Short mmCIF file of C-alpha atoms in Angstrom, two decimals:
data_model
loop_
_atom_site.label_atom_id
_atom_site.label_comp_id
_atom_site.label_asym_id
_atom_site.label_seq_id
_atom_site.Cartn_x
_atom_site.Cartn_y
_atom_site.Cartn_z
CA MET Y 196 57.98 12.30 11.56
CA LYS Y 197 58.40 15.92 12.70
CA LYS Y 198 61.80 15.11 14.18
CA ILE Y 199 62.92 13.35 11.02
CA CYS Y 200 62.01 16.42 8.95
CA LEU Y 201 63.83 18.61 11.43
CA PHE Y 202 66.96 16.50 11.08
CA ALA Y 203 66.91 16.92 7.31
CA PHE Y 204 66.36 20.66 7.69
CA LEU Y 205 69.24 20.97 10.14
CA PHE Y 206 71.55 19.18 7.75
CA LEU Y 207 70.72 21.64 4.97
CA PHE Y 208 70.99 24.62 7.27
CA LEU Y 209 74.44 23.65 8.46
CA LEU Y 210 75.72 23.52 4.92
CA ALA Y 211 75.19 27.29 4.77
CA PHE Y 212 77.66 28.02 7.57
CA PRO Y 213 81.01 29.54 6.63
CA ARG Y 214 83.64 26.85 6.13
CA GLU Y 215 86.24 28.06 8.60
CA SER Y 216 88.42 25.41 10.17
CA HIS Y 217 88.23 26.89 13.69
CA ALA Y 218 87.11 30.42 14.41
CA ALA Y 219 84.99 32.42 16.82
CA SER Y 220 82.19 34.36 15.17
CA SER Y 221 82.58 37.92 16.48
CA ASN Y 222 79.42 39.96 17.03
CA SER Y 223 77.37 36.79 16.78
CA HIS Y 224 73.98 36.45 18.44
CA ILE Y 225 71.65 33.71 19.57
CA GLN Y 226 67.91 34.25 19.83
CA LEU Y 227 65.75 31.78 21.70
CA ASP Y 228 61.98 32.05 21.15
CA GLY Y 229 62.40 35.69 20.10
CA LYS Y 230 64.58 36.63 23.06
CA ASP Y 231 68.13 37.76 22.40
CA ILE Y 232 70.61 35.81 24.50
CA SER Y 233 73.60 38.07 25.04
CA VAL Y 234 76.93 36.30 24.73
CA SER Y 235 79.46 37.76 27.15
CA LYS Y 236 82.72 39.24 25.91
CA GLY Y 237 85.19 36.61 24.83
CA VAL Y 238 82.55 33.89 24.71
CA GLN Y 239 81.38 33.69 21.11
CA ILE Y 240 79.89 31.05 18.86
CA GLN Y 241 82.65 28.73 17.68
CA GLU Y 242 82.88 27.30 14.17
CA VAL Y 243 84.88 24.14 13.54
CA LYS Y 244 84.90 22.55 10.07
CA GLY Y 245 81.62 24.27 9.24
CA ASN Y 246 79.94 23.15 12.47
CA VAL Y 247 78.60 25.56 15.09
CA LEU Y 248 79.42 25.09 18.77
CA VAL Y 249 77.75 27.13 21.52
CA PRO Y 250 78.71 27.85 25.15
CA LEU Y 251 77.43 25.14 27.45
CA ARG Y 252 76.01 27.69 29.89
CA LEU Y 253 73.39 28.67 27.29
CA ILE Y 254 71.94 25.20 27.58
CA VAL Y 255 72.05 25.40 31.38
CA GLU Y 256 70.46 28.83 31.72
CA GLU Y 257 68.06 29.05 28.82
CA LEU Y 258 66.96 25.58 27.76
CA GLY Y 259 66.33 24.24 31.23
CA TYR Y 260 68.54 21.18 31.09
CA SER Y 261 70.39 19.69 34.03
CA VAL Y 262 74.08 19.72 33.19
CA ASN Y 263 77.04 18.23 35.00
CA TRP Y 264 80.68 19.02 34.22
CA GLU Y 265 83.41 16.58 35.29
CA SER Y 266 86.64 18.56 34.98
CA LYS Y 267 89.00 15.63 35.53
CA THR Y 268 87.73 13.70 32.51
CA GLY Y 269 86.34 16.64 30.53
CA THR Y 270 82.93 14.93 30.45
CA ILE Y 271 79.62 16.79 30.07
CA THR Y 272 76.37 15.04 30.95
CA ILE Y 273 73.07 16.64 29.97
CA HIS Y 274 69.76 15.41 31.34
CA LYS Y 275 66.12 16.27 30.89
CA GLU Y 276 63.16 13.93 31.44
CA ASN Y 277 63.97 10.70 29.59
CA LEU Y 278 66.90 12.08 27.61
CA ASN Y 279 70.49 11.57 28.78
CA LEU Y 280 73.36 12.95 26.71
CA SER Y 281 77.04 12.49 27.48
CA LEU Y 282 79.85 14.28 25.65
CA GLN Y 283 83.58 14.52 26.28
CA VAL Y 284 85.95 17.32 25.30
CA ASN Y 285 87.99 16.36 22.21
CA ASN Y 286 86.07 13.08 21.79
CA PRO Y 287 83.92 12.80 18.60
CA ILE Y 288 81.85 9.95 20.08
CA ALA Y 289 78.88 10.95 22.26
CA SER Y 290 76.34 8.86 24.13
CA VAL Y 291 72.57 9.17 23.76
CA ASN Y 292 70.73 7.15 26.40
CA ASP Y 293 73.83 4.92 26.67
CA GLN Y 294 73.99 4.37 22.91
CA PRO Y 295 77.17 5.60 21.10
CA MET Y 296 76.73 8.23 18.38
CA GLY Y 297 79.37 9.88 16.23
CA LEU Y 298 79.73 13.65 16.12
CA ALA Y 299 80.81 15.70 13.12
CA VAL Y 300 83.08 17.60 15.52
CA ALA Y 301 84.10 17.01 19.15
CA PRO Y 302 83.24 19.38 22.03
CA LEU Y 303 86.01 21.82 22.86
CA LEU Y 304 87.30 23.83 25.80
CA ASN Y 305 88.32 27.40 25.00
CA GLY Y 306 89.19 30.15 27.48
CA GLY Y 307 87.63 28.23 30.34
CA THR Y 308 84.33 27.85 28.50
CA THR Y 309 83.06 24.54 27.22
CA TYR Y 310 81.49 24.53 23.77
CA VAL Y 311 79.18 21.79 22.54
CA PRO Y 312 77.92 21.12 18.97
CA LEU Y 313 74.69 23.02 18.37
CA ARG Y 314 73.67 20.54 15.71
CA PHE Y 315 73.92 17.56 18.05
CA VAL Y 316 72.05 19.28 20.86
CA SER Y 317 69.33 20.53 18.54
CA GLU Y 318 68.86 17.09 16.99
CA GLN Y 319 68.45 15.45 20.37
CA THR Y 320 66.21 18.13 21.97
CA GLY Y 321 64.00 19.02 19.02
CA VAL Y 322 64.98 22.70 19.04
CA GLU Y 323 64.42 24.20 15.59
CA VAL Y 324 67.31 26.20 14.18
CA VAL Y 325 67.57 28.93 11.54
CA TRP Y 326 70.82 30.66 10.57
CA ASN Y 327 70.89 34.19 9.16
CA ASN Y 328 74.31 34.65 7.63
CA GLU Y 329 73.93 38.41 7.12
CA LEU Y 330 72.94 39.04 10.74
CA LYS Y 331 75.31 36.34 12.03
CA THR Y 332 72.49 35.15 14.22
CA VAL Y 333 71.21 31.73 15.23
CA PHE Y 334 67.44 31.67 15.79
CA LEU Y 335 66.29 28.88 18.10
CA THR Y 336 62.68 27.83 18.59
CA THR Y 337 61.81 25.35 21.30
CA PRO Y 338 59.14 22.71 20.63
CA PRO Y 339 55.64 23.25 22.11
CA ALA Y 340 55.43 22.38 25.80
CA SER Y 341 53.62 19.15 26.63
CA SER Y 342 50.35 19.29 28.59
CA GLY Y 343 51.40 16.74 31.17
CA ASN Y 344 53.90 14.11 32.21
CA SER Y 345 51.88 11.28 30.75
CA VAL Y 346 51.86 12.97 27.34
CA THR Y 347 55.59 13.70 27.59
CA THR Y 348 56.38 10.09 28.37
CA ARG Y 349 54.14 8.82 25.61
CA ASP Y 350 55.60 11.27 23.06
CA HIS Y 351 59.14 10.30 24.04
CA SER Y 352 58.30 6.61 23.74
CA ALA Y 353 56.79 7.18 20.31
CA THR Y 354 59.84 9.19 19.25
CA GLN Y 355 62.19 6.50 20.56
CA ALA Y 356 60.18 3.80 18.80
CA ALA Y 357 60.33 5.77 15.55
CA SER Y 358 64.08 6.25 16.03
CA ASP Y 359 64.56 2.52 16.66
CA ALA Y 360 62.53 1.70 13.55
CA ILE Y 361 64.68 4.02 11.43
CA GLU Y 362 67.84 2.46 12.89
CA SER Y 363 66.65 -1.07 12.08
CA GLU Y 364 65.88 -0.09 8.48
CA ARG Y 365 69.41 1.16 7.81
CA THR Y 366 71.53 -1.01 5.57
CA ALA Y 367 74.23 -2.91 7.45
CA VAL Y 368 77.83 -2.75 6.26
CA ASN Y 369 79.15 -6.19 7.22
CA GLN Y 370 82.63 -6.34 5.75
CA ILE Y 371 85.25 -4.17 4.09
CA SER Y 372 88.18 -5.76 2.30
CA PHE Y 373 90.74 -4.87 -0.31
CA ASN Y 374 92.37 -7.46 -2.52
CA ASN Y 375 92.95 -8.19 -6.18
CA HIS Y 376 93.11 -4.45 -6.91
CA GLN Y 377 89.60 -3.74 -5.70
CA LEU Y 378 87.71 -2.57 -2.64
CA THR Y 379 84.78 -4.81 -1.72
CA ILE Y 380 82.05 -3.68 0.68
CA THR Y 381 79.49 -6.32 1.63
CA VAL Y 382 76.10 -4.99 2.67
CA ASP Y 383 72.65 -6.27 3.56
CA GLY Y 384 70.24 -4.72 1.11
CA LYS Y 385 70.34 -2.21 -1.72
CA VAL Y 386 72.48 0.89 -1.47
CA SER Y 387 73.29 3.89 -3.65
CA PRO Y 388 76.90 4.73 -2.81
CA LYS Y 389 78.42 8.09 -3.62
CA VAL Y 390 82.01 7.70 -4.81
CA THR Y 391 84.33 10.68 -5.09
CA LYS Y 392 87.95 11.03 -6.17
CA LEU Y 393 89.95 13.57 -4.16
CA THR Y 394 93.51 14.84 -4.44
CA GLN Y 395 96.24 16.21 -2.17
CA PRO Y 396 96.52 13.51 -1.03
CA ASP Y 397 95.05 11.15 -3.63
CA ARG Y 398 92.17 9.10 -2.28
CA ILE Y 399 88.82 7.56 -3.21
CA VAL Y 400 85.93 8.30 -0.84
CA VAL Y 401 82.91 6.00 -0.71
CA ASP Y 402 79.84 7.16 1.25
CA ILE Y 403 77.05 4.65 1.92
CA PRO Y 404 73.91 6.63 2.82
CA ASP Y 405 71.33 5.32 5.31
CA SER Y 406 73.77 2.73 6.61
CA LYS Y 407 75.44 1.46 9.77
CA PHE Y 408 78.07 -1.10 10.73
CA GLY Y 409 76.37 -4.48 11.11
CA GLU Y 410 76.77 -7.11 13.77
CA GLU Y 411 78.74 -9.20 11.28
CA PHE Y 412 81.42 -6.53 10.92
CA PRO Y 413 84.56 -8.51 11.85
CA ALA Y 414 86.10 -7.89 15.23
CA SER Y 415 89.52 -7.73 13.56
CA GLN Y 416 88.46 -4.48 11.87
CA SER Y 417 88.12 -2.60 15.14
CA PHE Y 418 87.57 1.09 15.92
CA ASN Y 419 89.73 3.48 17.88
CA ASN Y 420 88.46 5.82 20.59
CA GLY Y 421 87.52 8.33 17.91
CA GLY Y 422 85.16 5.88 16.23
CA GLN Y 423 87.45 5.33 13.24
CA GLY Y 424 89.17 2.24 11.92
CA SER Y 425 91.69 1.35 9.25
CA PHE Y 426 93.83 -1.43 7.88
CA PRO Y 427 97.01 -1.26 5.79
CA VAL Y 428 97.16 -2.56 2.23
CA THR Y 429 100.61 -3.97 1.71
CA GLU Y 430 100.01 -6.12 -1.33
CA ASP Y 431 98.97 -3.44 -3.82
CA LEU Y 432 101.26 -0.97 -5.58
CA ASP Y 433 98.56 1.73 -5.84
CA VAL Y 434 96.99 1.63 -2.37
CA SER Y 435 98.50 2.20 1.07
CA LYS Y 436 95.55 2.01 3.44
CA VAL Y 437 91.77 1.71 3.78
CA ARG Y 438 89.96 3.78 6.43
CA TYR Y 439 86.36 3.60 7.61
CA SER Y 440 84.07 5.34 10.08
CA MET Y 441 80.49 6.27 10.91
CA PHE Y 442 80.91 9.54 9.05
CA SER Y 443 77.49 11.02 9.76
CA THR Y 444 74.59 10.16 12.03
CA ASN Y 445 72.01 12.47 10.52
CA PRO Y 446 71.58 11.32 7.90
CA ALA Y 447 73.33 8.07 8.85
CA SER Y 448 76.29 7.38 6.59
CA VAL Y 449 79.25 5.01 6.63
CA ARG Y 450 82.36 6.38 4.92
CA ILE Y 451 85.19 4.27 3.48
CA VAL Y 452 88.35 5.94 2.20
CA VAL Y 453 90.97 4.28 -0.01
CA ASP Y 454 94.30 6.06 0.41
CA LEU Y 455 96.20 6.01 -2.89
CA ASP Y 456 99.93 6.29 -3.49
CA HIS Y 457 99.17 8.16 -6.71
CA SER Y 458 96.23 9.09 -8.88
CA THR Y 459 94.54 5.90 -10.08
CA PRO Y 460 91.47 5.48 -12.33
CA PHE Y 461 88.64 3.27 -11.11
CA HIS Y 462 85.05 2.25 -11.73
CA LEU Y 463 82.13 1.38 -9.49
CA ILE Y 464 80.30 -1.94 -9.64
CA ASN Y 465 76.95 -2.01 -7.84
CA ALA Y 466 74.44 -4.63 -8.98
CA ASP Y 467 72.36 -4.68 -5.75
CA ASP Y 468 73.68 -8.16 -4.98
CA GLY Y 469 75.12 -7.46 -1.54
CA LYS Y 470 78.48 -6.26 -2.82
CA VAL Y 471 79.69 -2.78 -3.68
CA ILE Y 472 82.98 -2.93 -5.56
CA VAL Y 473 85.35 -0.11 -6.40
CA ALA Y 474 87.69 -1.65 -8.95
CA LEU Y 475 90.96 0.11 -9.65
CA ASP Y 476 91.82 0.15 -13.34
CA GLN Y 477 95.19 -0.60 -14.80
CA ALA Y 478 96.58 2.71 -16.03
CA THR Y 479 96.79 3.00 -19.81
CA GLU Y 480 97.41 5.80 -22.26
CA GLU Y 481 93.71 5.72 -23.07
CA SER Y 482 92.78 6.53 -19.48
CA ALA Y 483 92.70 10.25 -20.13
CA SER Y 484 90.24 11.14 -17.39
CA THR Y 485 90.28 9.75 -13.88
CA ASP Y 486 87.70 12.06 -12.37
CA THR Y 487 84.61 10.28 -13.66
CA VAL Y 488 83.04 7.42 -11.74
CA ILE Y 489 81.37 4.93 -14.05
CA SER Y 490 78.62 2.82 -12.53
CA THR Y 491 78.40 -0.27 -14.66
CA ILE Y 492 78.20 -4.03 -14.66
CA PRO Y 493 81.11 -5.56 -16.59
CA VAL Y 494 80.51 -7.78 -19.58
CA GLU Y 495 80.13 -11.42 -18.60
CA PRO Y 496 83.56 -13.08 -18.86
CA THR Y 497 83.95 -16.06 -21.10
CA ILE Y 498 84.98 -19.46 -19.76
CA SER Y 499 88.66 -19.04 -19.18
CA SER Y 500 89.87 -22.52 -20.15
CA ASP Y 501 87.84 -24.84 -22.35
CA GLY Y 502 87.43 -28.28 -20.86
CA HIS Y 503 88.18 -27.27 -17.28
CA ALA Y 504 85.48 -27.87 -14.67
CA GLN Y 505 83.55 -24.72 -13.87
CA GLY Y 506 82.21 -23.76 -10.47
CA ILE Y 507 81.10 -20.92 -8.21
CA ASP Y 508 81.51 -19.79 -4.62
CA VAL Y 509 78.63 -18.19 -2.72
CA SER Y 510 77.42 -16.88 0.62
CA HIS Y 511 74.19 -15.46 2.02
CA HIS Y 512 74.86 -12.31 -0.02
CA ASN Y 513 73.81 -14.26 -3.11
CA GLY Y 514 70.32 -14.77 -1.67
CA ASN Y 515 68.16 -17.81 -2.39
CA ILE Y 516 69.74 -19.91 -5.14
CA ASP Y 517 68.02 -22.21 -7.63
CA TRP Y 518 70.71 -24.88 -7.65
CA GLN Y 519 69.03 -26.92 -10.38
CA GLN Y 520 69.45 -23.98 -12.75
CA VAL Y 521 73.06 -23.58 -11.63
CA ALA Y 522 73.74 -27.21 -12.48
CA ALA Y 523 71.96 -26.89 -15.84
CA ALA Y 524 74.27 -23.95 -16.61
CA GLY Y 525 77.28 -26.27 -16.42
CA LYS Y 526 78.54 -25.49 -12.91
CA THR Y 527 79.84 -28.70 -11.44
CA PHE Y 528 81.33 -27.66 -8.11
CA ALA Y 529 80.63 -24.98 -5.50
CA PHE Y 530 82.31 -23.63 -2.42
CA ILE Y 531 79.87 -22.23 0.13
CA LYS Y 532 80.68 -19.83 2.93
CA ALA Y 533 80.21 -21.56 6.27
CA THR Y 534 81.75 -19.37 8.94
CA GLU Y 535 83.79 -16.32 9.88
CA GLY Y 536 85.62 -15.53 13.09
CA THR Y 537 85.02 -17.57 16.24
CA LYS Y 538 81.20 -17.59 16.33
CA TYR Y 539 79.55 -16.47 13.08
CA GLN Y 540 77.90 -19.05 10.79
CA ASP Y 541 76.43 -17.98 7.46
CA ASN Y 542 72.64 -18.22 7.69
CA GLN Y 543 72.36 -19.68 4.18
CA PHE Y 544 75.10 -22.29 4.63
CA LEU Y 545 72.93 -25.32 5.37
CA ALA Y 546 70.34 -24.45 2.71
CA ASN Y 547 73.07 -23.92 0.10
CA VAL Y 548 74.80 -27.20 0.96
CA GLN Y 549 71.55 -29.14 0.65
CA GLY Y 550 70.54 -27.38 -2.57
CA ALA Y 551 73.89 -28.06 -4.23
CA ARG Y 552 73.83 -31.69 -3.14
CA ASP Y 553 70.34 -32.17 -4.53
CA ALA Y 554 71.57 -30.75 -7.86
CA ASN Y 555 74.50 -33.23 -7.93
CA ILE Y 556 77.05 -30.43 -7.61
CA LEU Y 557 80.27 -31.19 -5.73
CA VAL Y 558 80.09 -29.24 -2.47
CA GLY Y 559 82.82 -27.63 -0.38
CA ALA Y 560 82.87 -25.03 2.41
CA TYR Y 561 85.11 -22.11 3.27
CA HIS Y 562 85.89 -20.08 6.38
CA PHE Y 563 86.84 -16.38 6.25
CA LEU Y 564 89.80 -16.02 8.61
CA ASN Y 565 90.00 -12.98 10.89
CA ALA Y 566 92.46 -14.34 13.44
CA THR Y 567 95.64 -12.46 14.31
CA THR Y 568 96.96 -14.94 16.89
CA VAL Y 569 97.61 -18.67 17.00
CA ASP Y 570 94.99 -19.18 19.71
CA GLY Y 571 92.46 -17.16 17.74
CA ALA Y 572 93.14 -19.25 14.63
CA ARG Y 573 92.45 -22.45 16.53
CA GLN Y 574 89.19 -21.09 17.90
CA GLU Y 575 88.10 -20.12 14.38
CA ALA Y 576 88.97 -23.61 13.12
CA ALA Y 577 86.72 -25.07 15.82
CA ASN Y 578 83.86 -22.84 14.66
CA PHE Y 579 84.39 -23.99 11.06
CA ALA Y 580 84.48 -27.66 12.07
CA ARG Y 581 81.22 -27.29 14.01
CA ALA Y 582 79.51 -25.83 10.94
CA ILE Y 583 80.68 -28.72 8.75
CA ASP Y 584 79.36 -31.18 11.34
CA SER Y 585 76.01 -29.38 11.30
CA ALA Y 586 75.85 -30.00 7.53
CA GLY Y 587 76.20 -33.75 8.03
CA GLY Y 588 79.94 -33.92 8.37
CA ARG Y 589 82.29 -34.71 5.51
CA LEU Y 590 81.65 -32.68 2.35
CA ASP Y 591 82.74 -33.54 -1.19
CA LEU Y 592 85.57 -30.99 -1.37
CA PRO Y 593 88.20 -30.34 1.31
CA PRO Y 594 87.60 -27.47 3.78
CA VAL Y 595 89.02 -24.11 2.71
CA MET Y 596 90.86 -21.45 4.70
CA ASP Y 597 90.01 -18.06 3.15
CA TYR Y 598 92.93 -15.83 4.17
CA GLU Y 599 93.08 -12.81 1.89
CA ASN Y 600 93.75 -9.61 3.82
CA ASN Y 601 95.83 -8.27 6.67
CA PRO Y 602 93.88 -5.60 8.62
CA LYS Y 603 96.23 -5.68 11.61
CA GLY Y 604 99.43 -5.38 9.57
CA LEU Y 605 100.97 -8.71 10.58
CA THR Y 606 104.41 -9.60 9.28
CA SER Y 607 104.82 -12.42 6.78
CA ALA Y 608 106.15 -14.62 9.58
CA GLN Y 609 103.09 -13.89 11.72
CA ILE Y 610 100.76 -14.54 8.79
CA SER Y 611 102.39 -17.93 8.25
CA GLU Y 612 102.16 -18.75 11.95
CA VAL Y 613 98.45 -17.93 12.13
CA ALA Y 614 97.69 -19.78 8.90
CA HIS Y 615 99.55 -22.93 9.96
CA ALA Y 616 97.72 -22.93 13.30
CA PHE Y 617 94.35 -22.81 11.54
CA LEU Y 618 95.25 -25.43 8.94
CA ASP Y 619 96.74 -27.82 11.49
CA GLU Y 620 93.70 -27.51 13.76
CA MET Y 621 91.28 -28.07 10.88
CA GLU Y 622 93.10 -31.19 9.75
CA LYS Y 623 93.05 -32.49 13.32
CA LEU Y 624 89.33 -31.79 13.71
CA THR Y 625 88.13 -33.01 10.30
CA GLY Y 626 90.75 -35.54 9.24
CA ARG Y 627 91.18 -33.77 5.88
CA GLU Y 628 93.96 -31.61 4.52
CA PRO Y 629 92.50 -28.14 3.92
CA ILE Y 630 92.87 -25.94 0.86
CA VAL Y 631 94.25 -22.40 0.97
CA TYR Y 632 92.25 -19.63 -0.73
CA THR Y 633 93.86 -16.22 -1.21
CA GLY Y 634 94.60 -13.51 -3.76
CA ASN Y 635 97.45 -13.81 -6.24
CA VAL Y 636 99.37 -10.94 -4.60
CA PHE Y 637 98.62 -11.95 -1.01
CA ALA Y 638 99.74 -15.50 -1.83
CA SER Y 639 103.32 -14.24 -1.96
CA LYS Y 640 103.19 -13.72 1.83
CA PHE Y 641 103.04 -17.47 2.43
CA ASP Y 642 106.42 -19.15 2.78
CA PRO Y 643 107.37 -22.38 0.92
CA THR Y 644 106.17 -24.56 3.81
CA PHE Y 645 102.64 -24.06 2.48
CA SER Y 646 103.41 -25.78 -0.81
CA MET Y 647 102.00 -29.00 0.67
CA TYR Y 648 98.51 -27.46 0.48
CA LYS Y 649 96.43 -27.02 -2.65
CA LEU Y 650 95.97 -23.41 -3.75
CA TRP Y 651 92.68 -21.85 -4.77
CA VAL Y 652 93.70 -18.40 -5.96
CA ALA Y 653 91.84 -15.24 -6.97
CA ARG Y 654 92.96 -13.22 -9.96
CA TYR Y 655 90.18 -11.43 -11.79
CA SER Y 656 90.98 -11.79 -15.46
CA THR Y 657 89.90 -14.02 -18.33
CA THR Y 658 93.33 -13.87 -19.95
CA GLN Y 659 95.97 -13.38 -17.22
CA LYS Y 660 96.24 -16.55 -15.20
CA PRO Y 661 97.68 -16.55 -11.65
CA THR Y 662 101.46 -16.22 -11.47
CA ALA Y 663 103.90 -18.36 -9.50
CA VAL Y 664 104.70 -17.36 -5.90
CA PRO Y 665 107.26 -18.79 -3.41
CA ALA Y 666 104.88 -21.41 -2.00
CA TRP Y 667 103.12 -22.41 -5.22
CA ASN Y 668 104.08 -22.62 -8.88
CA SER Y 669 100.67 -23.96 -9.90
CA TRP Y 670 97.09 -23.54 -8.83
CA TRP Y 671 94.41 -26.10 -7.96
CA ALA Y 672 91.48 -23.76 -8.63
CA TRP Y 673 91.25 -20.23 -10.01
CA GLN Y 674 88.64 -17.63 -9.08
CA TYR Y 675 88.75 -15.55 -12.24
CA SER Y 676 85.74 -13.25 -11.78
CA SER Y 677 83.71 -11.64 -8.99
CA THR Y 678 81.11 -10.25 -11.40
CA GLY Y 679 79.82 -13.35 -13.13
CA SER Y 680 76.23 -14.10 -14.08
CA VAL Y 681 74.76 -17.57 -13.59
CA PRO Y 682 71.14 -18.69 -14.13
CA GLY Y 683 69.46 -19.37 -10.80
CA ILE Y 684 71.40 -16.65 -8.96
CA SER Y 685 70.20 -13.08 -8.69
CA GLY Y 686 72.98 -10.55 -9.21
CA GLN Y 687 76.69 -11.11 -9.58
CA VAL Y 688 78.54 -14.19 -8.41
CA ASP Y 689 82.14 -15.40 -8.13
CA LEU Y 690 83.25 -17.72 -10.93
CA ASP Y 691 85.82 -20.47 -10.47
CA GLU Y 692 87.65 -23.00 -12.55
CA TYR Y 693 89.31 -26.26 -11.53
CA ASN Y 694 92.69 -26.92 -13.11
CA GLY Y 695 91.43 -30.00 -14.95
CA THR Y 696 88.24 -31.64 -16.14
CA ILE Y 697 85.32 -32.62 -13.96
CA ASP Y 698 86.28 -36.28 -14.38
CA GLU Y 699 89.79 -35.47 -13.17
CA LEU Y 700 88.35 -33.60 -10.20
CA ARG Y 701 86.10 -36.51 -9.26
CA ALA Y 702 89.00 -38.91 -9.65
CA SER Y 703 91.18 -36.80 -7.35
CA LEU Y 704 88.47 -37.01 -4.71
CA ALA Y 705 87.96 -40.76 -5.06
CA GLY Y 706 88.17 -42.37 -1.66
CA SER Y 707 87.27 -39.15 0.12
CA LEU Y 708 83.68 -39.25 -1.13
CA ASP Y 709 82.86 -42.53 0.56
#
């Protein structure tokens, strides 16, 4: 608990440092346990983006740590008792007991002297820090010495256990996507995101406090050596790219940035249902202010076409569902997330399939496609087919390929190649012709050879129906809302409509339901 409080204190203290991009603090001093540590001429405290870096030798000489410098790789390893730290010059990712941890600023080499982040070192060693801006002095206080090795080991184990417990309690960010003019962040648990609009350049910044990237975070959304990732957005006129990173480790915070081509109004949707949505608004003359973030739940959309069969699509993010209530609310079909990537299977898939069946709701399954190669697409199809088999085999509705974003920036030809590989493999494995799910804009990336497949398309509107694209001039099903409300489901849910009545849907499936 003491270390947790110290972390919070350090965070507040660092906010008080001058915000210079990169400067040496002349006439600066460091005091350790009341003793002034003289800093030799030309070796001063460094400030980078408001973060303080100190000469490595201070750690060697004064704090009693064993330090090794590998000049060829620019790697610094720091060791004391059961703590092993590894940092690399110009690399913002450090290692703490072989576990990666992001740094607010990378170590640097200046004038032959290596500087390391004071904040990182203090967090990991327990050294208390106070900054006096008038005196330009850092006051360091070391923690009380332990009375013996057994106590030290026990205290470290307790600290590590507490750290592990805190880590496990952090909310997992499992997926980041952008389609249909909105950023969607799927999370496990409740979060209170901070959303900020910045200019020069225009961008929307979303910080998720007390969070981490979860094990479900798709491999296709990878990280570079600096611990950052991004994917281009080619199907939206207002957005060029989405970036993400572990922005802060104390307190833990995942940051997602939407790079805009121009200033664009937006609103935040956060109903504690496993989805955080930043929806970009269509610019109108009434949109006088774009600096205010409105946290709200939209008004429940009306049924878009009277007489058409109404359905939903769900995943584990929708929690435990009372399918009898869903059926009583007039929902007659449901698509349920089964798999993603080559190995992941939704942990609510089998329960949702059985619940929908028991409620006499037509059941289908979908797979979220991450593949960027033909071989990868085939492996993902095999994962999807295995999940369907685990649910008893043939479902009421055809299997669905959910292909809605392009994190690796594939060309239209490559997108078509990957999609055909997945669809062909699924048909071979299941004996059924799959359905294609995608967004109305992303659908334009599919060439006319896909017209043989039925289209389930997303366009969030109760008045503007999906438009024609090269491969399709009509839709089989329409996902017209991601913020619906249905009895039996806690929080928001996707709403869908079949392009016909329920009797027509059942008739179209006749022969495949046997």
